[in-house]
Short mmCIF file of C-alpha atoms in Angstrom, two decimals:
data_model
loop_
_atom_site.label_atom_id
_atom_site.label_comp_id
_atom_site.label_asym_id
_atom_site.label_seq_id
_atom_site.Cartn_x
_atom_site.Cartn_y
_atom_site.Cartn_z
CA MET A 1 0.00 0.00 0.00
CA THR A 2 1.39 3.40 -1.00
CA GLY A 3 1.66 6.34 1.33
CA THR A 4 -1.24 7.99 -0.46
CA ASP A 5 -3.40 4.90 -0.04
CA ARG A 6 -2.59 4.73 3.66
CA ARG A 7 -3.45 8.40 4.06
CA ASP A 8 -6.74 7.97 2.24
CA GLU A 9 -7.62 4.95 4.39
CA GLU A 10 -6.75 6.90 7.53
CA LEU A 11 -8.89 9.83 6.44
CA ARG A 12 -11.83 7.54 5.74
CA ARG A 13 -11.46 6.07 9.22
CA TYR A 14 -11.39 9.55 10.79
CA GLU A 15 -14.46 10.57 8.80
CA ALA A 16 -16.35 7.47 9.89
CA ILE A 17 -15.60 8.34 13.52
CA LEU A 18 -16.59 11.99 13.12
CA ASP A 19 -19.81 11.10 11.31
CA SER A 20 -20.85 8.83 14.16
CA ILE A 21 -20.87 11.51 16.88
CA ASP A 22 -23.81 13.74 17.81
CA ASP A 23 -21.86 17.00 17.65
CA ALA A 24 -21.16 19.02 14.53
CA VAL A 25 -17.49 19.09 13.48
CA TYR A 26 -15.88 21.45 10.97
CA ALA A 27 -12.46 22.49 9.73
CA VAL A 28 -11.54 25.84 8.18
CA ARG A 29 -8.68 26.87 5.93
CA PRO A 30 -6.52 29.95 6.63
CA ASP A 31 -8.58 31.94 4.11
CA GLY A 32 -11.77 31.23 6.07
CA THR A 33 -13.27 28.72 3.67
CA ILE A 34 -14.76 25.46 4.92
CA ALA A 35 -12.46 22.49 4.33
CA TYR A 36 -14.49 19.81 6.12
CA VAL A 37 -17.84 19.23 7.84
CA ASN A 38 -19.24 15.99 9.21
CA ASP A 39 -22.75 14.72 8.58
CA ARG A 40 -24.07 16.20 11.83
CA TYR A 41 -22.90 19.69 10.83
CA ALA A 42 -24.66 19.43 7.47
CA GLU A 43 -27.78 18.10 9.19
CA MET A 44 -27.85 20.96 11.71
CA LYS A 45 -27.23 23.52 8.97
CA GLY A 46 -29.88 21.99 6.71
CA ALA A 47 -27.54 21.97 3.71
CA GLY A 48 -25.56 19.36 1.80
CA ARG A 49 -21.90 18.84 2.60
CA GLU A 50 -20.87 19.65 -0.99
CA GLU A 51 -22.86 22.86 -0.77
CA LEU A 52 -20.89 23.91 2.32
CA LEU A 53 -17.37 22.92 1.30
CA GLY A 54 -15.31 25.76 -0.14
CA THR A 55 -17.65 28.50 1.04
CA GLN A 56 -16.77 31.18 3.60
CA ILE A 57 -17.54 29.99 7.14
CA TYR A 58 -18.95 33.38 8.13
CA ASP A 59 -21.40 33.36 5.20
CA TRP A 60 -23.39 30.76 7.16
CA VAL A 61 -23.66 32.56 10.49
CA THR A 62 -25.23 35.73 11.81
CA GLU A 63 -23.09 38.84 12.05
CA GLU A 64 -23.37 38.69 15.84
CA ALA A 65 -22.05 35.10 15.91
CA ALA A 66 -19.23 36.01 13.52
CA GLU A 67 -18.16 38.93 15.70
CA ARG A 68 -18.19 36.78 18.84
CA ALA A 69 -15.96 34.21 17.16
CA ARG A 70 -13.59 36.90 15.85
CA ALA A 71 -13.34 38.43 19.33
CA VAL A 72 -12.43 35.07 20.87
CA ARG A 73 -9.86 34.46 18.12
CA ARG A 74 -8.25 37.84 18.85
CA GLU A 75 -8.13 37.08 22.59
CA MET A 76 -6.56 33.67 21.94
CA ALA A 77 -3.98 35.20 19.57
CA ALA A 78 -3.11 37.79 22.24
CA GLY A 79 -2.69 35.06 24.86
CA GLU A 80 -5.62 36.43 26.90
CA ARG A 81 -7.46 33.10 26.92
CA ASP A 82 -6.67 29.45 26.28
CA ASP A 83 -10.03 28.09 25.24
CA GLY A 84 -12.04 28.95 22.18
CA VAL A 85 -15.55 28.58 23.60
CA VAL A 86 -18.39 30.62 22.13
CA GLU A 87 -22.11 30.44 22.75
CA TYR A 88 -24.29 31.84 20.00
CA GLU A 89 -27.42 31.25 17.93
CA PHE A 90 -26.84 28.71 15.18
CA LEU A 91 -28.35 29.78 11.86
CA THR A 92 -29.77 27.12 9.56
CA ALA A 93 -30.04 27.42 5.79
CA ASP A 94 -33.78 28.05 6.26
CA GLY A 95 -33.20 30.93 8.66
CA GLU A 96 -34.10 29.09 11.85
CA ARG A 97 -32.03 29.69 14.97
CA PHE A 98 -31.21 27.68 18.09
CA PRO A 99 -28.56 28.00 20.82
CA VAL A 100 -25.25 26.18 20.45
CA GLU A 101 -21.88 26.00 22.17
CA MET A 102 -18.85 26.00 19.89
CA ARG A 103 -15.35 24.96 20.90
CA PHE A 104 -12.57 25.55 18.42
CA SER A 105 -8.80 25.51 18.38
CA PHE A 106 -6.03 26.42 15.99
CA ILE A 107 -3.78 23.86 14.40
CA ALA A 108 -0.44 25.40 15.26
CA GLY A 109 1.96 25.49 12.34
CA GLY A 110 -0.47 23.83 9.97
CA GLY A 111 1.43 21.06 8.23
CA ASP A 112 4.68 21.84 10.05
CA ASP A 113 3.58 19.55 12.89
CA HIS A 114 2.83 16.68 10.55
CA GLU A 115 4.38 14.68 7.76
CA PRO A 116 5.27 16.85 4.74
CA GLY A 117 2.62 16.71 2.06
CA ASP A 118 -0.12 15.51 4.41
CA GLU A 119 -2.90 17.66 2.95
CA ALA A 120 -5.31 16.48 5.61
CA PHE A 121 -3.55 18.87 8.01
CA ASP A 122 -1.72 21.30 5.77
CA GLU A 123 -4.94 22.97 4.62
CA PHE A 124 -6.53 23.38 8.07
CA ASP A 125 -6.18 26.59 10.07
CA ARG A 126 -8.64 25.71 12.83
CA VAL A 127 -11.12 23.00 13.75
CA GLY A 128 -14.21 23.20 15.88
CA VAL A 129 -17.01 21.25 17.50
CA ILE A 130 -20.54 22.62 17.80
CA ARG A 131 -23.10 21.24 20.24
CA ASP A 132 -26.83 21.93 20.26
CA VAL A 133 -27.55 23.22 23.79
CA SER A 134 -31.28 23.84 23.34
CA ASP A 135 -32.20 21.36 26.09
CA ARG A 136 -29.65 22.84 28.47
CA LYS A 137 -30.90 26.36 27.80
CA ARG A 138 -34.47 25.26 28.45
CA ARG A 139 -33.40 23.75 31.76
CA GLU A 140 -31.50 26.91 32.67
CA GLU A 141 -34.51 29.05 31.81
CA ALA A 142 -36.78 26.81 33.85
CA LEU A 143 -34.36 27.07 36.79
CA ARG A 144 -34.20 30.85 36.44
CA GLU A 145 -37.99 31.08 36.49
CA LYS A 146 -38.10 28.75 39.49
CA ASN A 147 -35.60 30.90 41.37
CA GLU A 148 -37.60 34.01 40.56
CA ARG A 149 -40.72 32.36 41.93
CA LEU A 150 -38.80 31.31 45.03
CA ALA A 151 -37.58 34.86 45.54
CA GLU A 152 -41.13 36.16 45.21
CA PHE A 153 -42.33 33.45 47.56
CA ALA A 154 -39.64 34.34 50.10
CA SER A 155 -40.75 37.96 49.97
CA ILE A 156 -44.36 36.95 50.65
CA VAL A 157 -43.31 34.69 53.52
CA SER A 158 -41.02 37.23 55.15
CA HIS A 159 -43.46 40.13 54.94
CA ASP A 160 -47.06 39.12 54.32
CA LEU A 161 -46.96 36.22 56.78
CA ARG A 162 -44.48 37.41 59.40
CA ASN A 163 -46.06 40.83 59.89
CA PRO A 164 -49.49 39.57 61.00
CA LEU A 165 -47.76 36.91 63.10
CA ASN A 166 -45.80 39.63 64.90
CA VAL A 167 -49.09 41.42 65.58
CA ALA A 168 -50.61 38.22 66.96
CA GLU A 169 -47.60 37.65 69.24
CA GLY A 170 -47.87 41.20 70.53
CA ARG A 171 -51.57 40.75 71.25
CA LEU A 172 -50.75 37.50 73.05
CA ASP A 173 -48.34 39.35 75.37
CA LEU A 174 -51.09 41.85 76.18
CA ALA A 175 -53.54 39.03 76.84
CA ARG A 176 -51.10 37.40 79.28
CA GLU A 177 -51.05 40.63 81.27
CA GLU A 178 -54.84 40.52 81.65
CA CYS A 179 -55.37 36.85 82.39
CA ASP A 180 -53.63 33.53 82.97
CA SER A 181 -55.03 30.69 80.90
CA GLU A 182 -53.67 27.45 79.55
CA HIS A 183 -55.27 28.36 76.25
CA LEU A 184 -52.70 31.12 75.86
CA ASP A 185 -49.93 28.54 76.13
CA HIS A 186 -51.46 26.70 73.19
CA VAL A 187 -51.58 29.95 71.23
CA ALA A 188 -47.90 30.58 72.00
CA ARG A 189 -46.99 27.10 70.79
CA ALA A 190 -48.95 27.73 67.59
CA HIS A 191 -47.09 31.00 67.07
CA ASN A 192 -43.78 29.27 67.62
CA ARG A 193 -44.76 26.55 65.18
CA MET A 194 -45.55 29.18 62.56
CA ASN A 195 -42.17 30.85 63.11
CA VAL A 196 -40.38 27.53 62.61
CA LEU A 197 -42.32 26.90 59.43
CA ILE A 198 -41.54 30.38 58.09
CA GLU A 199 -37.82 29.93 58.77
CA ASP A 200 -37.81 26.57 57.01
CA LEU A 201 -39.66 28.01 54.01
CA LEU A 202 -37.22 30.91 53.76
CA THR A 203 -34.30 28.51 53.92
CA VAL A 204 -35.79 26.44 51.09
CA ALA A 205 -36.16 29.59 49.01
CA ARG A 206 -32.58 30.74 49.68
CA ASP A 207 -31.19 27.30 48.89
CA GLY A 208 -32.22 27.72 45.27
CA GLU A 209 -29.01 29.72 44.94
CA ASP A 210 -25.71 28.18 43.92
CA VAL A 211 -22.66 28.16 46.18
CA ASP A 212 -20.26 30.90 45.06
CA GLU A 213 -17.45 30.70 47.61
CA THR A 214 -16.14 27.80 49.67
CA GLU A 215 -13.54 27.40 52.39
CA ARG A 216 -11.72 24.60 54.14
CA VAL A 217 -13.99 23.19 56.87
CA PRO A 218 -12.52 20.62 59.33
CA LEU A 219 -15.47 18.32 59.98
CA ARG A 220 -14.77 17.24 63.56
CA GLY A 221 -14.83 20.65 65.20
CA PHE A 222 -17.50 21.95 62.84
CA VAL A 223 -19.92 19.09 63.49
CA GLU A 224 -19.46 19.43 67.23
CA GLU A 225 -20.20 23.15 66.93
CA CYS A 226 -23.37 22.45 64.93
CA TRP A 227 -24.43 19.87 67.52
CA GLU A 228 -24.29 22.48 70.27
CA GLY A 229 -26.73 24.65 68.32
CA VAL A 230 -29.47 22.00 68.26
CA GLU A 231 -31.68 20.81 71.13
CA THR A 232 -30.68 17.17 71.21
CA ALA A 233 -32.14 16.03 74.57
CA ASP A 234 -30.17 12.92 75.61
CA ALA A 235 -28.95 12.12 72.09
CA THR A 236 -25.25 11.37 71.60
CA LEU A 237 -22.86 12.58 68.91
CA ARG A 238 -20.00 10.42 67.68
CA VAL A 239 -17.54 11.96 65.19
CA GLU A 240 -15.34 9.40 63.44
CA THR A 241 -13.58 11.62 60.93
CA ASP A 242 -10.61 13.96 60.97
CA ARG A 243 -10.88 15.08 57.37
CA ALA A 244 -11.73 18.51 56.03
CA VAL A 245 -13.89 19.46 53.07
CA ARG A 246 -14.33 22.55 50.94
CA ALA A 247 -17.79 23.99 51.45
CA ASP A 248 -19.85 27.06 52.22
CA ARG A 249 -19.72 27.01 56.01
CA SER A 250 -23.18 28.47 56.67
CA ARG A 251 -24.85 26.18 54.12
CA LEU A 252 -23.01 23.13 55.48
CA ARG A 253 -24.30 24.01 58.94
CA GLN A 254 -27.83 23.63 57.58
CA VAL A 255 -26.98 20.07 56.54
CA PHE A 256 -25.73 18.90 59.92
CA GLU A 257 -28.30 20.77 62.00
CA ASN A 258 -31.23 19.49 59.93
CA LEU A 259 -29.91 15.92 59.98
CA ALA A 260 -29.40 16.15 63.74
CA ARG A 261 -32.96 17.41 64.25
CA ASN A 262 -34.30 14.72 61.93
CA SER A 263 -32.50 11.96 63.80
CA VAL A 264 -33.59 13.21 67.20
CA GLU A 265 -37.20 13.70 66.09
CA HIS A 266 -37.52 10.23 64.60
CA GLY A 267 -35.13 8.39 66.89
CA SER A 268 -36.79 9.44 70.14
CA THR A 269 -40.07 8.31 71.65
CA GLY A 270 -40.90 11.86 72.68
CA SER A 271 -42.57 14.67 70.76
CA ARG A 272 -41.34 17.95 69.33
CA THR A 273 -40.64 20.66 71.88
CA GLU A 274 -42.36 24.00 71.97
CA SER A 275 -39.29 25.58 70.39
CA GLY A 276 -39.84 23.41 67.36
CA ASP A 277 -36.18 22.50 67.20
CA SER A 278 -36.16 18.95 68.50
CA VAL A 279 -38.03 16.52 70.71
CA GLU A 280 -38.46 16.04 74.38
CA HIS A 281 -36.58 13.12 75.74
CA GLY A 282 -38.54 9.89 75.77
CA SER A 283 -37.54 6.52 77.09
CA GLU A 284 -34.87 6.09 74.46
CA SER A 285 -32.14 8.26 72.95
CA VAL A 286 -30.39 8.20 69.59
CA THR A 287 -26.71 8.23 68.62
CA LEU A 288 -25.66 10.27 65.58
CA THR A 289 -22.42 9.28 63.86
CA VAL A 290 -20.44 11.28 61.30
CA GLY A 291 -17.74 9.37 59.45
CA ASP A 292 -15.57 9.10 56.34
CA LEU A 293 -16.84 7.86 53.02
CA ASP A 294 -14.93 7.41 49.78
CA GLY A 295 -15.26 10.80 48.13
CA GLY A 296 -17.18 12.35 50.97
CA PHE A 297 -18.76 11.67 54.36
CA TYR A 298 -21.85 10.13 55.94
CA VAL A 299 -24.23 11.00 58.76
CA ALA A 300 -25.94 7.99 60.37
CA ASP A 301 -28.13 7.28 63.37
CA ASP A 302 -29.26 4.16 65.21
CA GLY A 303 -32.95 5.06 65.16
CA PRO A 304 -35.77 3.19 63.40
CA GLY A 305 -34.41 3.98 59.93
CA ILE A 306 -36.26 4.89 56.75
CA PRO A 307 -38.18 2.23 54.79
CA GLU A 308 -36.71 1.64 51.34
CA ALA A 309 -40.00 2.64 49.68
CA ASP A 310 -39.80 6.09 51.30
CA ARG A 311 -36.15 6.89 50.61
CA GLU A 312 -36.79 8.98 47.52
CA ARG A 313 -39.80 10.74 49.02
CA VAL A 314 -38.00 11.89 52.17
CA PHE A 315 -36.32 14.65 50.14
CA ASP A 316 -39.63 15.96 48.77
CA PRO A 317 -40.69 19.37 50.14
CA GLY A 318 -43.32 19.01 52.84
CA TYR A 319 -42.92 15.25 53.29
CA THR A 320 -42.80 14.24 56.95
CA THR A 321 -43.91 11.38 59.18
CA SER A 322 -43.64 13.50 62.34
CA ASP A 323 -46.67 15.32 63.71
CA GLY A 324 -44.46 18.30 64.53
CA GLY A 325 -42.21 18.26 61.47
CA THR A 326 -42.38 20.87 58.73
CA GLY A 327 -41.24 18.42 56.05
CA PHE A 328 -38.57 20.79 54.76
CA GLY A 329 -35.51 19.64 56.72
CA LEU A 330 -34.34 16.94 54.29
CA ASP A 331 -35.36 19.04 51.28
CA ILE A 332 -32.95 21.67 52.62
CA VAL A 333 -30.24 19.02 53.04
CA GLU A 334 -30.61 17.90 49.43
CA ALA A 335 -30.70 21.49 48.16
CA VAL A 336 -27.45 22.34 49.95
CA ALA A 337 -25.78 19.21 48.60
CA THR A 338 -26.92 20.01 45.06
CA ALA A 339 -25.72 23.61 45.37
CA HIS A 340 -22.24 22.24 46.18
CA GLY A 341 -22.35 19.75 43.31
CA TRP A 342 -22.58 16.79 45.71
CA ASP A 343 -24.76 13.71 45.54
CA VAL A 344 -26.76 12.62 48.58
CA ARG A 345 -28.61 9.37 49.15
CA VAL A 346 -30.17 7.62 52.13
CA THR A 347 -29.60 3.98 52.97
CA ASP A 348 -29.46 1.66 55.99
CA ALA A 349 -26.97 2.38 58.75
CA ASP A 350 -24.97 -0.48 60.25
CA GLY A 351 -27.08 -0.30 63.39
CA GLY A 352 -30.33 -0.39 61.45
CA GLY A 353 -30.99 3.35 61.45
CA ALA A 354 -30.80 5.88 58.62
CA ARG A 355 -27.54 6.72 56.90
CA PHE A 356 -27.17 9.78 54.64
CA GLU A 357 -24.20 9.51 52.28
CA PHE A 358 -22.64 12.57 50.61
CA THR A 359 -20.32 11.90 47.66
CA GLY A 360 -18.62 14.04 45.04
CA VAL A 361 -17.35 16.19 47.90
CA ASP A 362 -14.13 18.18 47.58
CA VAL A 363 -12.12 16.49 50.32
CA VAL A 364 -8.96 18.49 51.06
CA ASP A 365 -7.33 16.17 53.64
#
């Protein structure tokens, strides 16, 4: 087989590979004309490959897209950026548009980096891959709308609900000055319950936001600090980790405090206290354990556990099996994990209780 035959066979193999992928692939000559497109590119453009080859690449895009690409090329040439990533609206031959992400790079030196006479590389100035991101954009838009609704909801909760509650609490104080009745104690508990619910709802709304900044958080001391901030009755904490993770400290506190409350609520035979934070001590207590996990950590208790059929539902907003629970504690836990890019799942603990496993965590030591 001659060198030309081998090159032709190699090119056919490359083309077969490129035609099998879902992304559009193209190559451009130094003069800006199209040297190669795969089948997916032609399909997305709505034109035949032969119709595209040899034409100017910028004749097939909007002026805005062309200017974005030129700007990125100038920045790359000036050493101001390493990647050639551009998001723009892809223009089809019929004039339709949809969002794409393009990644391109230059072939340094053209044929100088390859065997002399290898036209497959000598004629290319840059190559690129284009991906249809319509689905991603729809998800992003849906998330943006959801966050806007959450922000509006948080405003309603913090003002339209809290203000009349403050008035009711003030009236209750005045009523206590005039009379002493056990009915007023029930009213106070109802007010406290409403405050707890409002705080949980506000936390759910805030947790729609992504984590912007993280810091090194040593788990042992941090978990013990969180434990002190929760009414845990006679429950016991056992920390079996000395590692640290990168996280938003205040958001991570929500994870441990909500898991501690959840374990105490469901692991005790008592009922939720008037403060709404935990349960009164019953005839049994629960032990909460925090330990190492490959790629993360776990939080487990030795309570009654969570039935397998309910393990997906426990993260749903409002789902609770406790008469005093708001049903938002584990939803908050999942939201914080998601905001960090972690995965969380619930399974059986060694002692038969519930075990929450967090993976994909940035463990620093």
